[in-house]
Tab-separated table of C-alpha atoms in Angstrom:
chain	number	residue	atom	x	y	z
A	65	MET	CA	-37.071	-4.156	-35.255
A	66	THR	CA	-39.505	-2.820	-32.651
A	67	TYR	CA	-40.813	-5.199	-30.020
A	68	ALA	CA	-41.732	-5.274	-26.345
A	69	SER	CA	-38.832	-5.583	-23.950
A	70	ALA	CA	-38.273	-5.570	-20.199
A	71	LEU	CA	-38.422	-1.777	-20.405
A	72	THR	CA	-41.857	-1.703	-22.031
A	73	THR	CA	-43.584	-4.994	-21.186
A	74	ALA	CA	-47.084	-4.976	-19.759
A	75	ILE	CA	-46.582	-8.455	-18.303
A	76	HIS	CA	-46.596	-8.661	-14.518
A	77	ASN	CA	-45.153	-11.713	-12.817
A	78	PRO	CA	-44.694	-11.262	-9.040
A	79	ARG	CA	-41.781	-13.702	-9.131
A	80	LEU	CA	-39.788	-11.191	-11.223
A	81	ARG	CA	-39.006	-8.988	-8.248
A	82	LEU	CA	-36.223	-6.907	-9.771
A	83	LEU	CA	-38.077	-6.209	-13.016
A	84	ASP	CA	-41.233	-5.245	-11.169
A	85	ALA	CA	-39.293	-2.910	-8.872
A	86	LEU	CA	-37.481	-1.259	-11.772
A	87	ARG	CA	-40.708	-0.671	-13.658
A	88	ALA	CA	-42.255	0.800	-10.491
A	89	ASN	CA	-39.183	3.052	-10.053
A	90	SER	CA	-38.874	1.841	-6.465
A	91	LYS	CA	-35.039	1.859	-6.519
A	92	PRO	CA	-34.268	-1.843	-5.953
A	93	ILE	CA	-30.979	-2.935	-4.399
A	94	MET	CA	-28.929	-5.878	-5.589
A	95	THR	CA	-25.682	-7.469	-4.466
A	96	PHE	CA	-23.035	-9.815	-5.879
A	97	LEU	CA	-22.628	-13.493	-5.037
A	98	GLY	CA	-19.134	-14.885	-5.539
A	99	LEU	CA	-19.139	-18.005	-3.373
A	100	PRO	CA	-20.231	-21.344	-4.873
A	101	SER	CA	-22.722	-22.286	-2.199
A	102	PHE	CA	-26.407	-23.108	-2.392
A	103	ARG	CA	-26.651	-22.139	1.287
A	104	THR	CA	-24.859	-18.826	0.831
A	105	ALA	CA	-27.275	-18.026	-1.979
A	106	GLN	CA	-30.205	-18.766	0.318
A	107	ILE	CA	-28.774	-16.704	3.178
A	108	VAL	CA	-28.112	-13.665	1.027
A	109	ALA	CA	-31.538	-13.971	-0.614
A	110	GLN	CA	-33.165	-13.763	2.824
A	111	THR	CA	-31.574	-10.406	3.688
A	112	GLY	CA	-34.105	-8.246	1.822
A	113	VAL	CA	-32.209	-7.602	-1.414
A	114	ASP	CA	-34.252	-7.465	-4.598
A	115	GLY	CA	-31.741	-9.100	-6.912
A	116	ILE	CA	-28.517	-11.086	-6.662
A	117	ILE	CA	-25.908	-11.075	-9.411
A	118	ILE	CA	-24.262	-14.498	-9.517
A	119	ASP	CA	-20.718	-13.635	-10.488
A	120	CYS	CA	-19.360	-16.089	-13.023
A	121	GLU	CA	-16.792	-13.524	-14.156
A	122	HIS	CA	-14.765	-12.929	-10.993
A	123	GLY	CA	-16.450	-15.213	-8.459
A	124	HIS	CA	-15.742	-18.853	-7.625
A	125	ILE	CA	-18.824	-19.953	-9.555
A	126	SER	CA	-18.908	-23.005	-11.814
A	127	ASP	CA	-21.725	-23.923	-14.177
A	128	ASP	CA	-23.098	-26.302	-11.553
A	129	SER	CA	-22.956	-23.666	-8.812
A	130	MET	CA	-24.633	-21.145	-11.095
A	131	HIS	CA	-27.555	-23.512	-11.620
A	132	SER	CA	-27.906	-24.217	-7.887
A	133	SER	CA	-27.638	-20.565	-6.857
A	134	THR	CA	-30.129	-19.449	-9.490
A	135	ALA	CA	-32.687	-21.970	-8.263
A	136	ALA	CA	-32.124	-21.132	-4.590
A	137	ILE	CA	-32.439	-17.379	-5.109
A	138	ALA	CA	-35.522	-17.576	-7.327
A	139	ALA	CA	-37.266	-19.953	-4.906
A	140	LEU	CA	-37.043	-17.279	-2.204
A	141	GLY	CA	-38.705	-14.626	-4.346
A	142	VAL	CA	-35.531	-12.734	-5.256
A	143	SER	CA	-34.323	-12.179	-8.819
A	144	PRO	CA	-31.164	-14.060	-9.819
A	145	LEU	CA	-29.051	-12.440	-12.523
A	146	VAL	CA	-25.898	-14.022	-13.907
A	147	ARG	CA	-22.778	-12.057	-14.729
A	148	LEU	CA	-21.086	-13.954	-17.518
A	149	ARG	CA	-17.342	-14.382	-17.786
A	150	MET	CA	-17.410	-13.266	-21.422
A	151	THR	CA	-19.775	-12.703	-24.324
A	152	HIS	CA	-19.960	-16.207	-25.836
A	153	ALA	CA	-23.417	-17.307	-26.959
A	154	ASP	CA	-23.234	-20.604	-25.078
A	155	LEU	CA	-22.665	-18.774	-21.781
A	156	ILE	CA	-25.735	-16.620	-22.399
A	157	LYS	CA	-27.785	-19.714	-23.193
A	158	ARG	CA	-26.581	-21.570	-20.097
A	159	ALA	CA	-27.367	-18.684	-17.766
A	160	LEU	CA	-30.857	-18.123	-19.139
A	161	ASP	CA	-31.591	-21.858	-19.333
A	162	ALA	CA	-30.684	-22.117	-15.648
A	163	GLY	CA	-33.526	-19.698	-14.933
A	164	ALA	CA	-31.730	-16.375	-14.558
A	165	HIS	CA	-34.053	-13.385	-14.611
A	166	GLY	CA	-31.421	-11.551	-16.602
A	167	ILE	CA	-27.791	-11.416	-17.625
A	168	VAL	CA	-25.001	-8.936	-16.907
A	169	VAL	CA	-22.308	-8.944	-19.581
A	170	PRO	CA	-18.894	-7.394	-18.838
A	171	GLN	CA	-16.601	-5.297	-21.002
A	172	ILE	CA	-18.997	-4.223	-23.736
A	173	ASN	CA	-17.168	-1.691	-25.885
A	174	THR	CA	-19.185	-1.365	-29.101
A	175	ALA	CA	-22.740	-1.380	-30.383
A	176	GLU	CA	-21.897	-4.452	-32.460
A	177	GLU	CA	-21.001	-6.378	-29.316
A	178	ALA	CA	-24.234	-5.244	-27.660
A	179	ARG	CA	-26.309	-6.349	-30.659
A	180	ALA	CA	-24.676	-9.781	-30.557
A	181	ILE	CA	-25.537	-10.136	-26.867
A	182	VAL	CA	-29.173	-9.243	-27.509
A	183	SER	CA	-29.440	-11.642	-30.443
A	184	HIS	CA	-28.342	-14.579	-28.291
A	185	ALA	CA	-30.566	-13.569	-25.362
A	186	LYS	CA	-33.814	-13.509	-27.395
A	187	PHE	CA	-35.850	-16.324	-28.891
A	188	PRO	CA	-36.785	-16.034	-32.600
A	189	PRO	CA	-37.917	-13.968	-34.360
A	190	GLN	CA	-36.100	-11.300	-32.323
A	191	GLY	CA	-32.995	-13.408	-31.783
A	192	LEU	CA	-31.213	-16.729	-32.070
A	193	ARG	CA	-31.690	-18.341	-28.654
A	194	GLY	CA	-32.581	-22.024	-28.766
A	195	GLN	CA	-35.175	-23.739	-26.565
A	196	GLY	CA	-34.767	-26.976	-24.681
A	197	SER	CA	-34.564	-26.394	-20.942
A	198	ALA	CA	-37.356	-26.921	-18.433
A	199	PHE	CA	-35.515	-25.057	-15.675
A	200	PRO	CA	-36.173	-21.379	-16.502
A	201	ALA	CA	-39.938	-21.815	-16.267
A	202	ILE	CA	-39.477	-23.113	-12.717
A	203	ALA	CA	-37.460	-20.041	-11.724
A	204	HIS	CA	-40.213	-17.827	-13.151
A	205	ASP	CA	-42.981	-19.900	-11.504
A	206	ILE	CA	-44.769	-20.418	-14.831
A	207	ASP	CA	-45.151	-23.250	-17.337
A	208	ILE	CA	-42.865	-23.704	-20.328
A	209	PRO	CA	-45.298	-22.404	-23.007
A	210	THR	CA	-45.856	-19.235	-20.965
A	211	TYR	CA	-42.112	-18.811	-20.483
A	212	MET	CA	-41.567	-19.126	-24.216
A	213	LYS	CA	-44.172	-16.455	-24.911
A	214	THR	CA	-42.926	-14.003	-22.298
A	215	ALA	CA	-39.147	-14.461	-21.978
A	216	ASN	CA	-38.174	-11.996	-24.705
A	217	GLU	CA	-39.932	-9.160	-22.929
A	218	THR	CA	-39.324	-10.038	-19.276
A	219	LEU	CA	-35.648	-10.997	-19.108
A	220	ILE	CA	-33.251	-8.137	-18.335
A	221	THR	CA	-30.284	-7.743	-20.672
A	222	CYS	CA	-27.647	-5.620	-18.962
A	223	VAL	CA	-24.288	-4.626	-20.412
A	224	GLN	CA	-21.341	-3.287	-18.459
A	225	ILE	CA	-19.547	-0.113	-19.484
A	226	GLU	CA	-16.137	-0.221	-17.860
A	227	SER	CA	-13.533	0.931	-20.357
A	228	ARG	CA	-12.488	4.019	-22.279
A	229	ALA	CA	-13.813	2.449	-25.495
A	230	GLY	CA	-17.130	1.649	-23.841
A	231	VAL	CA	-17.514	5.255	-22.691
A	232	GLU	CA	-16.623	6.564	-26.148
A	233	ASN	CA	-19.279	4.331	-27.720
A	234	VAL	CA	-21.856	4.457	-24.946
A	235	ASP	CA	-24.443	6.422	-26.932
A	236	ALA	CA	-24.442	3.834	-29.722
A	237	ILE	CA	-24.489	0.975	-27.189
A	238	CYS	CA	-27.493	2.437	-25.377
A	239	ALA	CA	-29.290	2.884	-28.693
A	240	VAL	CA	-29.289	-0.872	-29.349
A	241	PRO	CA	-32.835	-2.325	-29.099
A	242	GLY	CA	-32.983	-5.067	-26.493
A	243	VAL	CA	-30.357	-3.580	-24.207
A	244	ASP	CA	-32.385	-2.871	-21.077
A	245	MET	CA	-29.755	-1.682	-18.631
A	246	VAL	CA	-26.194	-0.414	-18.528
A	247	PHE	CA	-24.052	-1.158	-15.488
A	248	ILE	CA	-20.996	0.861	-14.520
A	249	GLY	CA	-18.040	-1.158	-13.242
A	250	PRO	CA	-16.210	1.651	-11.398
A	251	ASN	CA	-13.011	-0.263	-10.695
A	252	ASP	CA	-12.319	-1.389	-14.249
A	253	LEU	CA	-13.471	2.009	-15.489
A	254	ALA	CA	-10.950	3.695	-13.194
A	255	LEU	CA	-8.208	1.339	-14.349
A	256	SER	CA	-8.964	2.111	-17.974
A	257	LEU	CA	-9.239	5.869	-17.539
A	258	LEU	CA	-6.888	6.619	-14.643
A	259	GLY	CA	-4.537	3.651	-14.421
A	260	TYR	CA	-5.297	2.935	-10.763
A	261	VAL	CA	-8.019	1.755	-8.373
A	262	PRO	CA	-9.947	2.692	-6.454
A	263	ALA	CA	-10.863	6.021	-7.962
A	264	LYS	CA	-11.093	8.853	-5.469
A	265	GLY	CA	-14.402	9.665	-7.114
A	266	THR	CA	-13.477	13.281	-7.785
A	267	GLU	CA	-11.181	12.855	-10.789
A	268	PRO	CA	-12.685	14.973	-13.619
A	269	GLU	CA	-12.198	12.307	-16.292
A	270	PHE	CA	-13.815	9.645	-14.098
A	271	VAL	CA	-16.737	11.867	-13.093
A	272	ASP	CA	-17.284	12.979	-16.690
A	273	ALA	CA	-17.314	9.346	-17.874
A	274	ILE	CA	-19.984	8.374	-15.353
A	275	ASP	CA	-22.049	11.420	-16.263
A	276	LYS	CA	-21.755	10.513	-19.947
A	277	ILE	CA	-22.932	6.942	-19.297
A	278	VAL	CA	-25.913	8.101	-17.244
A	279	ALA	CA	-26.840	10.708	-19.870
A	280	ALA	CA	-26.718	8.142	-22.686
A	281	ALA	CA	-28.894	5.732	-20.720
A	282	ARG	CA	-31.441	8.455	-20.009
A	283	LYS	CA	-31.415	9.630	-23.635
A	284	HIS	CA	-32.309	6.151	-24.886
A	285	GLY	CA	-34.680	5.210	-22.069
A	286	LYS	CA	-32.477	2.527	-20.500
A	287	TRP	CA	-32.042	1.707	-16.839
A	288	VAL	CA	-28.630	2.502	-15.403
A	289	SER	CA	-26.890	0.881	-12.434
A	290	ARG	CA	-23.537	0.725	-10.690
A	291	LEU	CA	-21.607	-0.951	-7.893
A	292	SER	CA	-21.845	0.710	-4.468
A	293	ASN	CA	-19.515	-0.336	-1.673
A	294	ASN	CA	-21.816	0.221	1.311
A	295	GLY	CA	-25.267	1.318	2.406
A	296	GLY	CA	-24.365	4.998	2.649
A	297	LEU	CA	-23.062	5.087	-0.902
A	298	CYS	CA	-26.108	3.111	-2.083
A	299	LYS	CA	-28.355	5.804	-0.661
A	300	GLU	CA	-26.419	8.516	-2.495
A	301	HIS	CA	-26.149	6.611	-5.759
A	302	LEU	CA	-29.857	5.802	-5.828
A	303	LYS	CA	-30.551	9.511	-6.171
A	304	VAL	CA	-29.139	9.150	-9.695
A	305	PHE	CA	-29.252	5.457	-10.593
A	306	ASP	CA	-32.257	3.168	-11.061
A	307	THR	CA	-30.693	0.347	-9.057
A	308	VAL	CA	-27.348	-0.411	-7.434
A	309	ALA	CA	-25.424	-3.513	-6.459
A	310	MET	CA	-24.335	-3.194	-2.841
A	311	SER	CA	-20.939	-4.802	-2.416
A	312	TYR	CA	-20.247	-8.543	-2.493
A	313	ASP	CA	-20.809	-11.563	-0.272
A	314	VAL	CA	-17.060	-12.125	0.082
A	315	ARG	CA	-16.415	-8.532	1.174
A	316	ALA	CA	-19.367	-8.617	3.570
A	317	ILE	CA	-17.876	-11.607	5.408
A	318	GLN	CA	-14.386	-10.098	5.431
A	319	ASN	CA	-15.612	-6.714	6.638
A	320	TRP	CA	-17.705	-8.176	9.467
A	321	TYR	CA	-14.877	-10.299	10.832
A	322	THR	CA	-12.359	-7.473	10.491
A	323	ALA	CA	-14.580	-5.012	12.346
A	324	GLU	CA	-15.602	-7.422	15.102
A	325	LEU	CA	-12.050	-8.641	15.668
A	326	GLN	CA	-10.911	-5.065	16.101
A	327	VAL	CA	-13.565	-4.639	18.791
A	328	ALA	CA	-12.679	-7.943	20.438
A	329	ARG	CA	-8.965	-7.128	20.543
A	330	SER	CA	-9.283	-3.485	21.517
């Protein structure tokens, strides 16, 4: 089935900051939010990032916190994405009904899994998503009828490639219509391929896997992203990737206190 998607849509909504930046090839920068705080979400959204991935996989984020963070981030003109804890259809529905501008789905290893994700992220006739929430229209700053007409082609569906199986099947995964972006989880990828983390970044098998993922994304016209630990690495990675996620709110707090305490006690 051929239909407009986030990659091809002609719709422009200034509230969809990440999508607009990706389509303009302006190299947007995201980060991860792992703390269950409406205020933390607001603070991070005011830093200048283009998108925030609310981490329901590894973060301390409940369904309630996900709703609050999504609303807080969107209200400040930044794009909230939700990383799900697994691939269940109800988790996709909850994230999108909260108003997420997209979803990030971990541990996708086959094209069949990717197709299932897309089917639950799209309203009919492209998919199986049900309608009933008033909240996503608020996060998109539009009315419900407009949201219903535009959601299928403005929401970003991102799948994570972070295992040996995912790398082996990445070409077929990237070929799935409705997959807009692939995201490299370097730590889980290193664990799967090398048996340890963090990767040094020079291991041939690790480097080849990343190159293979990027090549598959480019071949099928998908955006490709990855985690970057700091600003310097972001700058380097953005030479290759369409967008990056710069670290994590938890690590940012830890790193600041660690560095400043070293200065204070020196």
